[in-house]
Short mmCIF file of N, CA and C in Angstrom, two decimals:
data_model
loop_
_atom_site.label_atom_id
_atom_site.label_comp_id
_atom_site.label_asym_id
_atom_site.label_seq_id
_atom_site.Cartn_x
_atom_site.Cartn_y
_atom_site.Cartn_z
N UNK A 766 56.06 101.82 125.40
CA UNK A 766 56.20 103.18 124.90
C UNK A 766 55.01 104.01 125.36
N UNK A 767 55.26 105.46 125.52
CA UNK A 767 53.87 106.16 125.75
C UNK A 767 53.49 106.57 124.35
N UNK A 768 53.91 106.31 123.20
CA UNK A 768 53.36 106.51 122.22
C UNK A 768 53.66 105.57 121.10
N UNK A 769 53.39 104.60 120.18
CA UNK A 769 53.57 103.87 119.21
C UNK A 769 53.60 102.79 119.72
N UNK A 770 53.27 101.86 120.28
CA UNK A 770 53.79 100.97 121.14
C UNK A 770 54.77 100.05 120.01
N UNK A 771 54.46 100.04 118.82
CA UNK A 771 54.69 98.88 117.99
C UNK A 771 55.98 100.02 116.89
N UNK A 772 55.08 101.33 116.22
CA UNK A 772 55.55 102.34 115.22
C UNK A 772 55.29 103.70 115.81
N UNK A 773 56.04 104.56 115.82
CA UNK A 773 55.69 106.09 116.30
C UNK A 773 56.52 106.73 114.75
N UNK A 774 55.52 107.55 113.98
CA UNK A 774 56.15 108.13 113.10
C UNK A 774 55.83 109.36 113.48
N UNK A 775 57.06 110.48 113.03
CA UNK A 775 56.56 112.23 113.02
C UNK A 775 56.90 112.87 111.73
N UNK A 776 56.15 113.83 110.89
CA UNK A 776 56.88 114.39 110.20
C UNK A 776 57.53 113.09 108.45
N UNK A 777 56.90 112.66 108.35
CA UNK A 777 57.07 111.35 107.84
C UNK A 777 55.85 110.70 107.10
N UNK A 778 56.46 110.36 105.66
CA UNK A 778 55.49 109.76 104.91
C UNK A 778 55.63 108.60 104.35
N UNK A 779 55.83 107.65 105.29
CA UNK A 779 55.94 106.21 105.27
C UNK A 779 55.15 105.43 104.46
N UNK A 780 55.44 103.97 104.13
CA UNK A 780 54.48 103.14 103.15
C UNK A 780 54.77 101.70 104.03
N UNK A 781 54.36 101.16 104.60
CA UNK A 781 54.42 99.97 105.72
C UNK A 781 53.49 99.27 105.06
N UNK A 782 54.54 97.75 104.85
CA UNK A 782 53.58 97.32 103.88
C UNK A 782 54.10 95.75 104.58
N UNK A 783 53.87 94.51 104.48
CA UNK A 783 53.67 93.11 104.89
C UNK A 783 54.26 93.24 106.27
N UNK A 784 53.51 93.57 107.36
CA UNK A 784 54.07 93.54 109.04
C UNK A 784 53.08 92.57 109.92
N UNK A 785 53.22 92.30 110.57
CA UNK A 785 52.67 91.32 111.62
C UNK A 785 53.16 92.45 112.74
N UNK A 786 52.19 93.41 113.23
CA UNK A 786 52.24 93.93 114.60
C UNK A 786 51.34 93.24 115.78
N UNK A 787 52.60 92.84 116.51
CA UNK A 787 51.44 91.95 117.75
C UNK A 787 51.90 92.41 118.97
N UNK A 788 50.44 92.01 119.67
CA UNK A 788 51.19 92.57 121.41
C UNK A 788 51.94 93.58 121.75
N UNK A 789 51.49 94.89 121.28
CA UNK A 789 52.37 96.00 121.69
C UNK A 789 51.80 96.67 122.64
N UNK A 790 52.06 97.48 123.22
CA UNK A 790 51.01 98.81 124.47
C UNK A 790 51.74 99.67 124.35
N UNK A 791 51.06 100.90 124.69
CA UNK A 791 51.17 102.57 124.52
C UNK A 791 50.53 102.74 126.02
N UNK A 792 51.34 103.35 126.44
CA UNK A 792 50.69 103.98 127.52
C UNK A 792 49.55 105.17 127.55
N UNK A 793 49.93 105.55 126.27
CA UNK A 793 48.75 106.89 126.06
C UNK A 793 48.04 106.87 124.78
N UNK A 794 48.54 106.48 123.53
CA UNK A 794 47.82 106.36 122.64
C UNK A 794 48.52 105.70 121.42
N UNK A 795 47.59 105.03 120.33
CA UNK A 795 48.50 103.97 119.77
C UNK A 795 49.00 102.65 120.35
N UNK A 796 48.41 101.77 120.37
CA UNK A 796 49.44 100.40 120.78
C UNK A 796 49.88 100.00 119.72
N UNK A 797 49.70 100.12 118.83
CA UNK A 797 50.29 99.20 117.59
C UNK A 797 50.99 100.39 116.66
N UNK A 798 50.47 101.61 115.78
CA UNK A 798 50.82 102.50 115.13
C UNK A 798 50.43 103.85 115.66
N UNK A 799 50.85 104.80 115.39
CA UNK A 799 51.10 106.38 116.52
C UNK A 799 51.85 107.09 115.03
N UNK A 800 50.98 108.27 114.56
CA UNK A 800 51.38 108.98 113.72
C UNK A 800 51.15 110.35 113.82
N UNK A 801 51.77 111.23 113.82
CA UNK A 801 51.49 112.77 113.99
C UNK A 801 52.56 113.43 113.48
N UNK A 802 52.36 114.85 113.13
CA UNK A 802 52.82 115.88 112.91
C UNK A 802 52.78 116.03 111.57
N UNK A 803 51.85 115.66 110.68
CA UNK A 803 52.01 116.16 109.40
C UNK A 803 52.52 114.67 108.84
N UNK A 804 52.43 113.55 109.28
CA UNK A 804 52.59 112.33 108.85
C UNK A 804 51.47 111.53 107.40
N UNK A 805 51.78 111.32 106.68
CA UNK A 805 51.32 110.93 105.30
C UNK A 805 51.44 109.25 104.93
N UNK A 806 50.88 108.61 105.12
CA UNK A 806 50.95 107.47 105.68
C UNK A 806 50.43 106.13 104.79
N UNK A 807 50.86 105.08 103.89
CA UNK A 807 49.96 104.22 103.59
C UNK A 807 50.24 102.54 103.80
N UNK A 808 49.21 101.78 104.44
CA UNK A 808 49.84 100.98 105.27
C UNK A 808 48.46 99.94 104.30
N UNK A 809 49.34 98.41 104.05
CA UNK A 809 48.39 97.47 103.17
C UNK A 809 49.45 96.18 103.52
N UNK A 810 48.24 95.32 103.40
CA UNK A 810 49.03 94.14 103.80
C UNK A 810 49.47 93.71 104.99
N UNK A 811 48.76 94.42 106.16
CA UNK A 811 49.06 94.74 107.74
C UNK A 811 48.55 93.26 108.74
N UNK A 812 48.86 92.80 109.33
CA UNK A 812 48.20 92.66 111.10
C UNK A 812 48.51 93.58 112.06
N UNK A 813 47.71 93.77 112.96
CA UNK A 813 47.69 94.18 113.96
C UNK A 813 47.03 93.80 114.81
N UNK A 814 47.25 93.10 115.86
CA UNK A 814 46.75 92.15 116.74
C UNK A 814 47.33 92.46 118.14
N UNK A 815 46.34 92.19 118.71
CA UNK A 815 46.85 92.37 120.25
C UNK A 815 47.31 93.64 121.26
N UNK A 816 46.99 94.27 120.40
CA UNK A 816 47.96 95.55 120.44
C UNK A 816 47.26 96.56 121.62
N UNK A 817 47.35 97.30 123.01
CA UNK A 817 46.47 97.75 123.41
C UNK A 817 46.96 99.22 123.89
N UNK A 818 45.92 100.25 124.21
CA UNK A 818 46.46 101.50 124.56
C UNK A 818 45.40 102.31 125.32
N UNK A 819 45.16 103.28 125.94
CA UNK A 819 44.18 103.72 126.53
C UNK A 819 43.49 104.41 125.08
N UNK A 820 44.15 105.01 124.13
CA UNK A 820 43.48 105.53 123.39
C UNK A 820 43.89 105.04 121.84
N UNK A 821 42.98 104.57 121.13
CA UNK A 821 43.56 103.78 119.85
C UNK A 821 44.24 103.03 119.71
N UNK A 822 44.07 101.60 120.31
CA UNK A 822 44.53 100.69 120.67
C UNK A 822 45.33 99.78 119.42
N UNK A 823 44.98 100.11 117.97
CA UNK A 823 45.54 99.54 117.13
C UNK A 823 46.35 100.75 116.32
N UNK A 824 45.79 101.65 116.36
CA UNK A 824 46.69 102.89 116.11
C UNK A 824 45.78 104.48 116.27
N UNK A 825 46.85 105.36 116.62
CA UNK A 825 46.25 106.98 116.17
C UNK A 825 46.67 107.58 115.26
N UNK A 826 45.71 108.47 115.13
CA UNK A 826 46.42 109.56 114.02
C UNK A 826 45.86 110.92 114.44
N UNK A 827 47.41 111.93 114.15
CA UNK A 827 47.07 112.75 115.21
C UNK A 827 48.01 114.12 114.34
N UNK A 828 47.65 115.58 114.47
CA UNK A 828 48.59 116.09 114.34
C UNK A 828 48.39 116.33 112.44
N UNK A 829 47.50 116.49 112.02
CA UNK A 829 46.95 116.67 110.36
C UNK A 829 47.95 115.97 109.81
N UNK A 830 47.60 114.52 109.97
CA UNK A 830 48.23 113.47 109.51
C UNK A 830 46.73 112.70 108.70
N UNK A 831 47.44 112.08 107.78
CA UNK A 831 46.50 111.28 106.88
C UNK A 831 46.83 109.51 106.84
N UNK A 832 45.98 108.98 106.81
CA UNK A 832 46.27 107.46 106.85
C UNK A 832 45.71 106.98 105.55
N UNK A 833 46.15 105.95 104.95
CA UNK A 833 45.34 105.25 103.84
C UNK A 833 45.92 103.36 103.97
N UNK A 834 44.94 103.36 104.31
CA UNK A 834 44.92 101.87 105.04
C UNK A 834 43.63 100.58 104.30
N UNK A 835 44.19 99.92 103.45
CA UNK A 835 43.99 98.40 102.57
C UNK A 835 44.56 97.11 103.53
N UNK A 836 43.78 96.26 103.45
CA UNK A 836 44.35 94.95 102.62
C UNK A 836 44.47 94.13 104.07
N UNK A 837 44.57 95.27 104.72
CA UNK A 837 44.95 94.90 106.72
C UNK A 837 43.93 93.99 107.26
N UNK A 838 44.67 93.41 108.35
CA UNK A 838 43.24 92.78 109.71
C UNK A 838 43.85 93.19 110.59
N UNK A 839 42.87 94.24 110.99
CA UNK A 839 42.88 94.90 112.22
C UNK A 839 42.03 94.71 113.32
N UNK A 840 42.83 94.39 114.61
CA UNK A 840 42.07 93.62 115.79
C UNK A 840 41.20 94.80 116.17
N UNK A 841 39.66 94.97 116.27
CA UNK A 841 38.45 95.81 116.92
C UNK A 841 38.14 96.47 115.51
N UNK A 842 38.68 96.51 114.32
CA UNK A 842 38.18 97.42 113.29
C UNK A 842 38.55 98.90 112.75
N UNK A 843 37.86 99.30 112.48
CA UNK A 843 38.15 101.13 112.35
C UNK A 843 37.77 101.51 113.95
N UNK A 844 36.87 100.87 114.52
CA UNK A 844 36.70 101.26 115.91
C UNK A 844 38.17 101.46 117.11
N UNK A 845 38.92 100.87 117.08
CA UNK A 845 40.07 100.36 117.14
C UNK A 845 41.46 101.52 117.15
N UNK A 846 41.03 102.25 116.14
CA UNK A 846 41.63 103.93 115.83
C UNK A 846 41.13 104.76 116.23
N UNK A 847 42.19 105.83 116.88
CA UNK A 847 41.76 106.99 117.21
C UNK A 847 42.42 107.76 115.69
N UNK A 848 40.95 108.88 115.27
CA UNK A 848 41.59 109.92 114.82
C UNK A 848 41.16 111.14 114.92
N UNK A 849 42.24 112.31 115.31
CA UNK A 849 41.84 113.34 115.75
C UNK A 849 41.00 114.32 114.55
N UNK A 850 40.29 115.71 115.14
CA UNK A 850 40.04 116.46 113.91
C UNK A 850 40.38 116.73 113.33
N UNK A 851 41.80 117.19 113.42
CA UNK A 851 42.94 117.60 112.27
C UNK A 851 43.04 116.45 111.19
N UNK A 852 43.40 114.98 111.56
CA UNK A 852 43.36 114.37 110.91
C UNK A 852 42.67 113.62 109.90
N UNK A 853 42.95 112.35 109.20
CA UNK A 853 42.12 111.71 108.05
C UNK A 853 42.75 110.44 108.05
N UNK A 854 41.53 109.46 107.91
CA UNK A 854 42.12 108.07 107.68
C UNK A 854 40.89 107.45 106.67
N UNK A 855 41.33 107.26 105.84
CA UNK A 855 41.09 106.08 104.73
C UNK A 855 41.01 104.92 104.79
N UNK A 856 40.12 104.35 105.46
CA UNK A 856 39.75 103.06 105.70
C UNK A 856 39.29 102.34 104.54
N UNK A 857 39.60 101.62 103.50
CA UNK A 857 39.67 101.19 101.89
C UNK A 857 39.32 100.13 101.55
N UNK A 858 39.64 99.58 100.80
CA UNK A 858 38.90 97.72 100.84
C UNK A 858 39.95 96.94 101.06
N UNK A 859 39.31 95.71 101.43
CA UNK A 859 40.04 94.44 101.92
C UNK A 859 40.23 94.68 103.39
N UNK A 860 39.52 95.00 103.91
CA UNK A 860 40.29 95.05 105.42
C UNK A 860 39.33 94.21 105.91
N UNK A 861 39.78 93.39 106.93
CA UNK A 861 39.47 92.74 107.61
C UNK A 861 39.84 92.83 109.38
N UNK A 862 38.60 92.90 110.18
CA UNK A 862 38.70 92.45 111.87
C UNK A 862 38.10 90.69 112.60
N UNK A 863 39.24 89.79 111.56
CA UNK A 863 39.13 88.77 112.12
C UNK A 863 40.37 87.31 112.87
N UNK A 864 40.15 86.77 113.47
CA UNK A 864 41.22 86.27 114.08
C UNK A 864 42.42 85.41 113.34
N UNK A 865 43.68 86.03 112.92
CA UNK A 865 44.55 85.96 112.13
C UNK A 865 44.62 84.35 112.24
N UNK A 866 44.46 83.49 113.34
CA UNK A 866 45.21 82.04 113.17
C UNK A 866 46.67 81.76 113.40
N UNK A 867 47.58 82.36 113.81
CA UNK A 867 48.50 81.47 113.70
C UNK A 867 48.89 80.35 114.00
N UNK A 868 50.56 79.81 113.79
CA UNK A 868 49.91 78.42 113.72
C UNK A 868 50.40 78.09 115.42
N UNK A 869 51.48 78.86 116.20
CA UNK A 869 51.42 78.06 117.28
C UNK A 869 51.57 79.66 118.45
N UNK A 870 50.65 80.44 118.56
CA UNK A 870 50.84 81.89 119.10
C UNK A 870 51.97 81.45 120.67
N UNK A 871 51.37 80.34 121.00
CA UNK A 871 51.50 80.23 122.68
C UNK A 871 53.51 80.07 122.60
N UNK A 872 53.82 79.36 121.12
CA UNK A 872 55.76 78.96 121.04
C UNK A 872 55.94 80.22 120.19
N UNK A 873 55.05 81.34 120.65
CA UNK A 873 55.85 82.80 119.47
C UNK A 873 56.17 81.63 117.74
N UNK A 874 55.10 80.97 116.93
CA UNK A 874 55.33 80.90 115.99
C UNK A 874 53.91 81.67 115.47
N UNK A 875 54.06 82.89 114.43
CA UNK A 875 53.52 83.85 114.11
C UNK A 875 53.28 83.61 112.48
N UNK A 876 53.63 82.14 112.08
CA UNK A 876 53.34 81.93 110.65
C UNK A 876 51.68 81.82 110.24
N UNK A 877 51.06 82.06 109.78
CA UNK A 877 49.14 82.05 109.67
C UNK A 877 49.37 80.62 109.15
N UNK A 878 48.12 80.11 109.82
CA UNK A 878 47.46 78.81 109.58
C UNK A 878 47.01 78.89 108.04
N UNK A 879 46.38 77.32 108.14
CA UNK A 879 45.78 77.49 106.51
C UNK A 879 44.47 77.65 106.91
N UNK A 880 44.09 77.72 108.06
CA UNK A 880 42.49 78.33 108.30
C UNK A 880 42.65 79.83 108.85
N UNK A 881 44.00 80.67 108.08
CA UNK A 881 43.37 82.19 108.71
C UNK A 881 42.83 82.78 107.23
N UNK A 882 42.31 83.64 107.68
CA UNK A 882 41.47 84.36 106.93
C UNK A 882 42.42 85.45 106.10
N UNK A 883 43.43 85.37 106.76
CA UNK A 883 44.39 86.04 105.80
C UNK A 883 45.66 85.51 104.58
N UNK A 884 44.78 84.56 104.72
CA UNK A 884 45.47 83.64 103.59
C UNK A 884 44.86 84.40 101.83
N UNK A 885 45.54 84.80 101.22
CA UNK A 885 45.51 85.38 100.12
C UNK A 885 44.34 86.72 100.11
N UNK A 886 44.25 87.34 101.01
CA UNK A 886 43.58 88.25 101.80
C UNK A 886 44.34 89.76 101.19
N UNK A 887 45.33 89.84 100.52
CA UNK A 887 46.10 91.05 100.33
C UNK A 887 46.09 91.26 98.84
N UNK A 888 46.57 92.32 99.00
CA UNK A 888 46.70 92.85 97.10
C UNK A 888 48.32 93.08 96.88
N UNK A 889 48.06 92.85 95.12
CA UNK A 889 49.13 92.47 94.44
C UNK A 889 49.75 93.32 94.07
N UNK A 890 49.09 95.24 94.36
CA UNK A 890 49.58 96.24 94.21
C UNK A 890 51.09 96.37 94.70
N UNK A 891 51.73 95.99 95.08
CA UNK A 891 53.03 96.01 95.49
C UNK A 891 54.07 95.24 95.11
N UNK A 892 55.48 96.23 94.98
CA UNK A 892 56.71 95.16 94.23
C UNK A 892 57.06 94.12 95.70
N UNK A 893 56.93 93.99 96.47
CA UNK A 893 57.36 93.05 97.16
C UNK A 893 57.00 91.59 96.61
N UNK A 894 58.18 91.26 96.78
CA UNK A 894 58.15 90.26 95.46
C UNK A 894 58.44 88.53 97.03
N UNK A 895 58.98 88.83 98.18
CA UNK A 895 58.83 87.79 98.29
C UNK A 895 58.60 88.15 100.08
N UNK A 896 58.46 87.08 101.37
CA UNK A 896 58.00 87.59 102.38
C UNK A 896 59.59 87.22 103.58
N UNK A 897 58.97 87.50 104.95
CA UNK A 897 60.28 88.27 106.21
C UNK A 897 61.27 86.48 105.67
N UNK A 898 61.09 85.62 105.65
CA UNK A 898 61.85 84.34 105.11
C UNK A 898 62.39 84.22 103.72
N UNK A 899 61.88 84.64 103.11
CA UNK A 899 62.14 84.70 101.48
C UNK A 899 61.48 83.91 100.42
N UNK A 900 60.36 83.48 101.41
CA UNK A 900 59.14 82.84 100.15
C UNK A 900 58.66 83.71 99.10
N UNK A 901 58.55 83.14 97.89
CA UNK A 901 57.80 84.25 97.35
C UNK A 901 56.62 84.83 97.95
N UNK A 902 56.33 85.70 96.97
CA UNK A 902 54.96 86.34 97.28
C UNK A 902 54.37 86.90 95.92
N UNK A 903 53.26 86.55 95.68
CA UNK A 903 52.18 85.66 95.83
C UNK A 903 52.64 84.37 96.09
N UNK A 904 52.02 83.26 96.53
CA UNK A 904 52.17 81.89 96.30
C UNK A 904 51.28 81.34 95.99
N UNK A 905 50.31 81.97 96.15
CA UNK A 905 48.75 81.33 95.23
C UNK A 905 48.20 82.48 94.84
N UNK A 906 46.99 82.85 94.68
CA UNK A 906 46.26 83.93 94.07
C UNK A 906 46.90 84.72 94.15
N UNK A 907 46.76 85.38 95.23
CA UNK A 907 46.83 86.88 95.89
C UNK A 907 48.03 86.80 97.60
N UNK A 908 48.54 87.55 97.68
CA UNK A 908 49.73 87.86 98.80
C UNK A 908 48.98 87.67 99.99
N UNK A 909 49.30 86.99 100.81
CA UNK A 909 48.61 86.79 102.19
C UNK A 909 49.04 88.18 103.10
N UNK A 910 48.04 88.06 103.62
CA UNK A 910 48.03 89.67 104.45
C UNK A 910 49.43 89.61 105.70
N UNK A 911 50.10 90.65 106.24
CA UNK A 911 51.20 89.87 107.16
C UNK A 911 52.45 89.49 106.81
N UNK A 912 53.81 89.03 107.36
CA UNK A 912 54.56 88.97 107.19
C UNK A 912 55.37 87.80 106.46
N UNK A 913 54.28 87.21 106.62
CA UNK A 913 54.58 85.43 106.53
C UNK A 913 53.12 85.37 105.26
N UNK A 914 54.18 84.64 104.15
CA UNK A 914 53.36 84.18 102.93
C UNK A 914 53.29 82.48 103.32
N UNK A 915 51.64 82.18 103.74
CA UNK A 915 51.72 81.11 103.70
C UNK A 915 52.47 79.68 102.89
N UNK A 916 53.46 78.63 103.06
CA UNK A 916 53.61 78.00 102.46
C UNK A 916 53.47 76.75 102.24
N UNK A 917 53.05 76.18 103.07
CA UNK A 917 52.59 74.63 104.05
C UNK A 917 53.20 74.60 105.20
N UNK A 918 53.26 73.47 106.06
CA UNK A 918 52.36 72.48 104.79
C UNK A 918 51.46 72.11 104.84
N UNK A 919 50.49 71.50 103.72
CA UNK A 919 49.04 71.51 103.73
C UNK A 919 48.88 70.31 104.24
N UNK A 920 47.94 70.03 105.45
CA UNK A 920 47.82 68.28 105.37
C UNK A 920 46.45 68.82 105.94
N UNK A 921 45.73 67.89 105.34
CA UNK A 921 43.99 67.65 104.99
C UNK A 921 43.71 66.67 106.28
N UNK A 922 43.42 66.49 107.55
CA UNK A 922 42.84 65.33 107.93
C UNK A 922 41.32 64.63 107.48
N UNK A 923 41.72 63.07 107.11
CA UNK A 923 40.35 62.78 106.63
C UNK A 923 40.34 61.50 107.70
N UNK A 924 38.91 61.16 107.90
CA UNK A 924 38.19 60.17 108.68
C UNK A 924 39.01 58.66 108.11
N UNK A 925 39.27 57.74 108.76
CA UNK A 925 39.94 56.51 108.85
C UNK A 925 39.31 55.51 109.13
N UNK A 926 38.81 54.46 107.98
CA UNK A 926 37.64 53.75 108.49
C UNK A 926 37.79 52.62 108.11
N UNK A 927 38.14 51.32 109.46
CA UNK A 927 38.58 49.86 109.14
C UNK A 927 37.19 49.38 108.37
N UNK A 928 37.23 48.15 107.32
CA UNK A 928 36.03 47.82 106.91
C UNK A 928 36.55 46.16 107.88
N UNK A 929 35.47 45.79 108.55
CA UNK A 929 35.20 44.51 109.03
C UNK A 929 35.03 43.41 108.41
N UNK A 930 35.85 42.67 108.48
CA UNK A 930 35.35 41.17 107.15
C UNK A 930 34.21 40.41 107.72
N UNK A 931 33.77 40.30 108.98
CA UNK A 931 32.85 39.63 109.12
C UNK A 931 31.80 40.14 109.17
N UNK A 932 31.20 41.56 109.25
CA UNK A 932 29.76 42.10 108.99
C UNK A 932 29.81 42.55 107.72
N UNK A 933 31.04 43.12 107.03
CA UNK A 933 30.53 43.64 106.21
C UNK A 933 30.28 45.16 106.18
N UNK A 934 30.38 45.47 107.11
CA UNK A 934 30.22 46.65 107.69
C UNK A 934 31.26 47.96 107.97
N UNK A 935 31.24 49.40 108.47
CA UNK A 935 31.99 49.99 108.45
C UNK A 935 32.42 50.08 109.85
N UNK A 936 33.87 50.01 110.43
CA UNK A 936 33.95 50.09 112.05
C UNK A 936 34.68 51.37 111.94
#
């Protein structure tokens, strides 16, 4: 797209709430989200990853549009956004710019590991009651950030250690 690569809203006061935006491009601005014309906007519970553009590579805001943005991991940060003078973005708590984990990116499986950082990373402010599969949501504390509510499965690797009958010892 030359604009939104992922979302292009106009004129529009959207609430985008548990998405996994990955790998999108904008040819001009926005790779991931692109908002203008008076757009009113509140986005929690987000990824955005991968996403690239010559200008605001995870999103713009453009056009006396307002953003209010929680709970997200956004790939480069607030750095990451363009926003023009007209506009306003609300950069809020819980956000995070760190590497989501999934569990197998390279077979397009986009479910988060149990080592991402967006594992119970989101807020509970919202009726979304379960995630894009139909797990609930919460499943432990707090709603994992993203589309996918972690669910297992959990497996712990631990060290495996023969004991030797003749030393006595640990092999």
């Amino acid at each position: 797209a030359a604009y939104g690569g992922g979302l292009e809203c106009f004129w529009s006061d959207p609430v985008i709430s548990f998405n996994t935006i990955l790998d999108n491009t904008a040819t001009q601005s926005g790779g991931g989200l692109y908002f203008d014309y008076n757009s009113i906007c509140t986005l929690t519970n987000n990824i955005l990853w991968g996403c690239t553009a010559p200008q605001g590579s995870a999103m713009s805001v453009l056009g006396f549009s307002d953003t209010d943005v929680s709970y997200c991991n956004v790939q480069g940060g607030q750095a990451a956004c363009h926003v023009d003078a007209t506009s306003t973005q609300n950069w809020a708590q819980g956000m995070l710019d760190a590497q989501p984990y999934f569990q197998d990116p390279a077979n397009e499986d986009y479910h988060i590991s149990i080592t991402s950082p967006c594992m119970d990373g989101g807020t509970d402010d919202v009726t979304v009651t379960e995630d894009f599969e139909g797990d609930p949501r919460p499943l432990m504390s707090s709603s994992d950030i993203g589309a996918d509510e972690f669910n297992g499965p959990v497996s712990l690797v631990t060290d495996t250690y023969t004991i030797s009958q003749s030393t006595g010892g640990v092999a």
